[in-house]
Amino acid sequence: MEKGSITGLPKTYNPHAVEKRLYDWWEKQGHFAPETQFEKGLASREQKPFVISMPPSNITGELHIGHALVMAIEDLMIRWHRMRGEPTLWLPGNDHASIGTHNVIEQALDNRTADDLLREIGYLLPDDDRPLTRYDLGREWFVRLGWAWKERYGGVINRQLRRLGASCDWKRERFTMDEGLSRAVRTSFVQLYHKGLIYRGYYMVNWCSRCGTAVSDLEVIHQEETTHLWYVRYPLIGNGWEGPQAEWGSGRWAKGATEWIEVATTRPETILGDTAVAVNPSDERYTEVVGHTAVLPAIGRRIPIIADSVVDPDFGTGAVKVTPAHDPTDYEMGTRHGLEMPDVMNDDATMSELAGLYAGQGTYECRRNIVADLEKEGLLVRIEDHQHALGHCQRCDQVIEPRLSTQWFVRIKPLAEAALAAVRDGRIKIIPERFTKVYYNWLENIHDWCISRQLYWGHRIPVWYCDDCDELTVTMEDPTSCQACGSTNIRQDPDILDTWFSSALWPFSTLGWPDDTEDLRYFYPTTILETGYDILFFWVARMIMMGLECAGDIPFHYVYLHGMVRDEHGQKMSRSKGNVVDPLEVMDEYGTDALRFTLLTGSTPGNDVNLSLTRMEANRNFANKIWNAARFVISVLAAKRPGDQAFQPLDAETRRRYDALTLPDRWILSRHNRLIADVTRLFEDYNFGEAGRQIYDFLWGEYCDWFIEMSKIRLYGEDDEAKDVAQQVLVYVLDRTVRLLHPFMPFVTEEIWQHLPHGGEALIVAPWPEAGPMDEAAEAQMALIMEIVRAIRNARAKYKVEPGRRIEAIIAAGDEYELLSGQSDVLITAARLDADKLHIARTLEEKPTQALGLVVGGVEIYLPLAGMVDLAKERQRLAEEIEEVTKGIARSEKLLANEDFLAKAPAQVVERERDKLAGYRQRQAKLQERLQSLQD
Ligand SMILES: [Zn+2]
Ligand SMILES: [Zn+2]
């Protein structure tokens, strides 16, 4: 690429011709790696590095607009710090996404689209084409298939990130299941286990019967749904009734009972697992029955009526059934009151042996049957519609059952306390700050973390059970015998770890932990973790806990949370609404820079981004606008000094010594320095959106629309020295402004910069500009001139003066006489005045007649009408228009005087007519005034 030459700069900016070429070039030159900064002397190892761990992409994923926002913000920060000369590392990678990958692969097994991959890995396929399940394959084949699948289809997002311009260090790319990270997972599990922070227990978990595993809270999506509330009565023992004397379903089961307690439930099938009925102790309706015994329908179990303050007296009847094995609140009540906890469901959402007559039925089948039976026995009181938030599996949409189950847990309290302290004492700052409270609140009320999953794809739990002595062996190396008794009768726990367990280690496992590597010592703790506010707890809080516990330090100093991307009306994007914006399509149509600029200028910390295609188009036009401005600047350089490589842009020293700077030069330099100071401050405050908007306004509104136009006076003039100064200022300001814009729009700015006279190899590593002195006087003076020009332009528009016509102007400048006389060239060019008919005086002896008078500050401007319009023709036109309006007034007045109309027409119609008349009268007065001013 030739510097300072228009060669190779096409007429319009074509992103597709530029983006891939530049990205590959940056990468080939090593600009994404901190080592290159050291080698080229752009930064030194003595400095503190700026480090971001990129949130690992799921191997099953595709780039969606939410990722695009995350990556755009992180790349902006990385590029900015790199330009500031800080050693910069942005470390990318992939997450094995256990349950997500399971779902994709299991679906492929189910519809047999994984057959060719299975053949490839040597799996013997069955003769028929029945659907396959993960259980058909078994663990070993499934895991092999997983790796083959990843090899062929995985990591799509990382390729797409290149299109987005992500300047991350691909040489350091990691995968949560690679050898090093697997060792990190093993090490942390073994350490936590031996410290007593990991244990095995029988507790309440979220169970997805479709996926056949426990799932994390994050994987449960709550949806508001209309369901039913069933009111059921349980007979009470006593008053002559000693329990059912007939079989369930005979219709005579509750015969003879006289007292009842009525409960309301959204899940009648769970009645089978009830072990109590509970009421609030302060609920006077039930004081009498507390301590009595009810008989559980269908099962016949005798259950106590208990009092517990957790019961909401306003829900249903105020009496609730207690099912400790299938509801978290009931589980706690069960623990408090020492109740039994029968699990009436199997792993696959069928009813278990403990469900009695209903054993083996699916949950919904059981629900239908038990409701019918309750009705038959006269125990169903009524059914109501009910709004209810129901948990669904994020991966497969199956309704999640809360369920008691034997799982592995992390004892979270001690870890949470350390994580709370790290934010409380300011070691970690959360931006925006309002999320700090949410963070405290969540960690203060945290429950133990269930980390085992009944799946195959992931890190196997490193625990071996001994069949001879019941002891567990938990070691770094796979054991061959029991540590306690030496028996070789041992078997490994079949479960794997929650995906979030390995992602919680991400900031340090990727840098080499548990080894004491150079990367870990230099880059850890990382600087900032940037992510959507929706995974603050599930990921961010866990990284903080594990970082402190395992790596012995906070994982990052700052947490920056951005919002969700919504559509232009603020609606959540979803496939069903059809309002999903695909970032790849947008990049195809508008270019990557337009997408990035739209995402980045639409966002403020923690707030959602409303994405509109209109903005996208406007920002593509912005890229074109800068392109054209650059082409103009480069073309004037080329015309003056063809092929001159030695041209140096205006440096601060030269600028100070130049007495040839004009007012517009001083003005644009001052505005430019102010912009640099503002943008830098806004970047420091994480207010990237506002910074982008200011750069946009400066480039378009001040540099292109004003400065380039004003500089043409000198560029097209005869004075060579003036020409030279204009060129220098044009290049100087453009060069430093594209540096500011580079983190937002990396491609168009690099391409322009490569064609501008420059020192250094690439804009991506060019120094971030520093703000020079501001020139308040120049800014104030230019502001006045611009205001005068705008006033004259408005007058021209109002009188419909043809754009090409140069008009006469008489100016009483007062104290601004020297300023305006000095800048008459600017006024003439910008307001299209007739150079021979511009009169600037300190004061006027006599005010011009038949002229339009404008006042701007202390300056009076008179524009003789004869200079703008053909007087006779204009008078004629005005007279005709007045006649039209007068007719309208007459029509309207007549209508409003008509009693019939007033009586019959709707009030709004009358009102509208009155408004119309008032409008006519106003217009008539204005036209007459204008006509008056044109009379001799
Ligand atoms: Zn599921
Ligand atoms: Zn043993």
Short mmCIF file of C-alpha atoms in Angstrom, two decimals, residues 201-353:
data_model
loop_
_atom_site.label_atom_id
_atom_site.label_comp_id
_atom_site.label_asym_id
_atom_site.label_seq_id
_atom_site.Cartn_x
_atom_site.Cartn_y
_atom_site.Cartn_z
CA GLY A 201 -25.46 -35.88 49.39
CA TYR A 202 -29.15 -36.61 48.90
CA TYR A 203 -30.80 -33.26 48.22
CA MET A 204 -33.28 -31.39 46.10
CA VAL A 205 -32.12 -30.75 42.51
CA ASN A 206 -33.66 -29.64 39.22
CA TRP A 207 -34.33 -32.77 37.25
CA CYS A 208 -34.85 -32.90 33.47
CA SER A 209 -36.40 -36.26 32.62
CA ARG A 210 -35.80 -35.79 28.88
CA CYS A 211 -32.07 -35.10 29.30
CA GLY A 212 -31.93 -37.66 32.11
CA THR A 213 -29.82 -35.48 34.37
CA ALA A 214 -29.79 -32.92 37.10
CA VAL A 215 -29.41 -29.41 35.62
CA SER A 216 -28.22 -26.11 37.08
CA ASP A 217 -30.51 -23.25 38.00
CA LEU A 218 -29.21 -21.43 34.94
CA GLU A 219 -30.52 -24.18 32.72
CA VAL A 220 -34.05 -23.76 34.03
CA ILE A 221 -36.14 -21.19 32.18
CA HIS A 222 -39.23 -20.01 34.00
CA GLN A 223 -42.25 -19.29 31.84
CA GLU A 224 -45.53 -17.83 32.98
CA GLU A 225 -48.23 -20.32 32.00
CA THR A 226 -51.94 -20.79 32.51
CA THR A 227 -52.50 -24.05 34.26
CA HIS A 228 -55.00 -25.22 36.86
CA LEU A 229 -55.29 -25.18 40.57
CA TRP A 230 -56.99 -28.32 41.82
CA TYR A 231 -58.80 -28.08 45.17
CA VAL A 232 -58.74 -31.46 46.88
CA ARG A 233 -60.04 -32.49 50.30
CA TYR A 234 -58.33 -34.99 52.55
CA PRO A 235 -60.56 -36.72 55.14
CA LEU A 236 -59.60 -36.37 58.81
CA ILE A 237 -59.48 -39.25 61.25
CA GLY A 238 -61.94 -38.95 64.10
CA ASN A 239 -65.56 -38.19 64.78
CA GLY A 240 -66.40 -41.83 64.19
CA TRP A 241 -64.28 -42.30 61.05
CA GLU A 242 -61.22 -44.48 61.46
CA GLY A 243 -60.01 -44.55 57.86
CA PRO A 244 -61.21 -45.97 54.53
CA GLN A 245 -63.08 -49.26 54.59
CA ALA A 246 -63.26 -49.66 50.78
CA GLU A 247 -60.77 -49.76 47.95
CA TRP A 248 -59.51 -46.66 46.17
CA GLY A 249 -61.52 -46.16 43.01
CA SER A 250 -64.61 -47.92 44.34
CA GLY A 251 -66.34 -44.61 44.93
CA ARG A 252 -66.77 -45.52 48.59
CA TRP A 253 -63.20 -44.91 49.77
CA ALA A 254 -64.06 -41.90 51.91
CA LYS A 255 -67.48 -43.14 52.97
CA GLY A 256 -68.40 -42.09 56.48
CA ALA A 257 -65.83 -39.33 56.79
CA THR A 258 -67.27 -36.08 58.20
CA GLU A 259 -64.29 -33.76 58.61
CA TRP A 260 -61.91 -32.60 55.92
CA ILE A 261 -58.98 -30.38 55.24
CA GLU A 262 -58.92 -28.81 51.81
CA VAL A 263 -55.66 -28.14 49.92
CA ALA A 264 -54.94 -26.57 46.54
CA THR A 265 -52.26 -27.93 44.21
CA THR A 266 -50.87 -27.29 40.71
CA ARG A 267 -49.45 -30.83 40.50
CA PRO A 268 -52.07 -33.39 41.63
CA GLU A 269 -49.78 -36.34 40.75
CA THR A 270 -47.45 -35.33 43.58
CA ILE A 271 -50.23 -36.00 46.11
CA LEU A 272 -48.88 -39.54 46.13
CA GLY A 273 -45.68 -38.26 47.75
CA ASP A 274 -47.34 -36.15 50.47
CA THR A 275 -46.28 -36.72 54.04
CA ALA A 276 -48.10 -33.84 55.75
CA VAL A 277 -50.54 -30.98 55.35
CA ALA A 278 -49.23 -27.64 56.59
CA VAL A 279 -50.90 -24.41 57.73
CA ASN A 280 -49.57 -21.13 59.00
CA PRO A 281 -49.44 -21.12 62.83
CA SER A 282 -51.15 -17.71 62.91
CA ASP A 283 -54.03 -18.84 60.70
CA GLU A 284 -57.01 -19.00 63.07
CA ARG A 285 -59.13 -21.02 60.65
CA TYR A 286 -56.94 -24.00 61.31
CA THR A 287 -55.93 -23.69 64.98
CA GLU A 288 -58.27 -26.54 65.86
CA VAL A 289 -56.96 -29.08 63.37
CA VAL A 290 -53.21 -28.69 63.88
CA GLY A 291 -51.98 -31.98 65.36
CA HIS A 292 -54.84 -33.99 63.85
CA THR A 293 -54.30 -36.73 61.30
CA ALA A 294 -55.51 -36.79 57.69
CA VAL A 295 -55.63 -39.76 55.35
CA LEU A 296 -53.82 -39.34 52.05
CA PRO A 297 -56.09 -40.14 49.11
CA ALA A 298 -55.10 -43.13 46.94
CA ILE A 299 -52.21 -44.18 49.16
CA GLY A 300 -54.08 -44.27 52.45
CA ARG A 301 -51.03 -42.99 54.35
CA ARG A 302 -51.84 -41.28 57.65
CA ILE A 303 -50.29 -37.84 57.59
CA PRO A 304 -50.11 -35.12 60.28
CA ILE A 305 -51.46 -31.58 60.04
CA ILE A 306 -48.49 -29.40 60.94
CA ALA A 307 -47.98 -25.66 61.51
CA ASP A 308 -45.10 -23.89 59.74
CA SER A 309 -44.62 -20.15 59.23
CA VAL A 310 -43.42 -20.65 55.64
CA VAL A 311 -47.03 -21.35 54.58
CA ASP A 312 -48.74 -18.41 52.87
CA PRO A 313 -52.27 -18.17 54.34
CA ASP A 314 -53.44 -16.33 51.20
CA PHE A 315 -52.56 -19.10 48.76
CA GLY A 316 -55.47 -21.41 47.91
CA THR A 317 -57.22 -22.46 51.10
CA GLY A 318 -54.31 -21.59 53.34
CA ALA A 319 -53.63 -25.30 53.89
CA VAL A 320 -50.94 -26.83 51.65
CA LYS A 321 -49.88 -30.35 50.93
CA VAL A 322 -46.25 -31.15 51.82
CA THR A 323 -44.29 -33.25 49.30
CA PRO A 324 -40.70 -33.15 50.55
CA ALA A 325 -39.19 -35.17 47.68
CA HIS A 326 -40.62 -32.95 44.94
CA ASP A 327 -40.56 -29.35 46.07
CA PRO A 328 -37.71 -27.29 47.51
CA THR A 329 -39.85 -25.51 50.12
CA ASP A 330 -41.53 -28.74 51.15
CA TYR A 331 -38.13 -30.37 51.38
CA GLU A 332 -37.07 -27.77 53.94
CA MET A 333 -40.33 -28.19 55.82
CA GLY A 334 -39.81 -31.94 55.73
CA THR A 335 -36.35 -31.55 57.23
CA ARG A 336 -37.64 -29.21 59.95
CA HIS A 337 -40.49 -31.54 60.95
CA GLY A 338 -38.69 -34.86 60.47
CA LEU A 339 -41.08 -36.03 57.73
CA GLU A 340 -40.53 -38.97 55.43
CA MET A 341 -39.57 -38.11 51.86
CA PRO A 342 -40.89 -40.73 49.46
CA ASP A 343 -39.70 -40.19 45.86
CA VAL A 344 -42.71 -41.06 43.71
CA MET A 345 -41.01 -40.48 40.35
CA ASN A 346 -38.39 -42.32 38.30
CA ASP A 347 -35.54 -40.70 36.31
CA ASP A 348 -37.61 -40.82 33.13
CA ALA A 349 -40.67 -38.98 34.50
CA THR A 350 -42.72 -42.08 35.13
CA MET A 351 -44.24 -42.77 38.54
CA SER A 352 -42.15 -44.97 40.83
CA GLU A 353 -43.14 -48.02 42.86
#
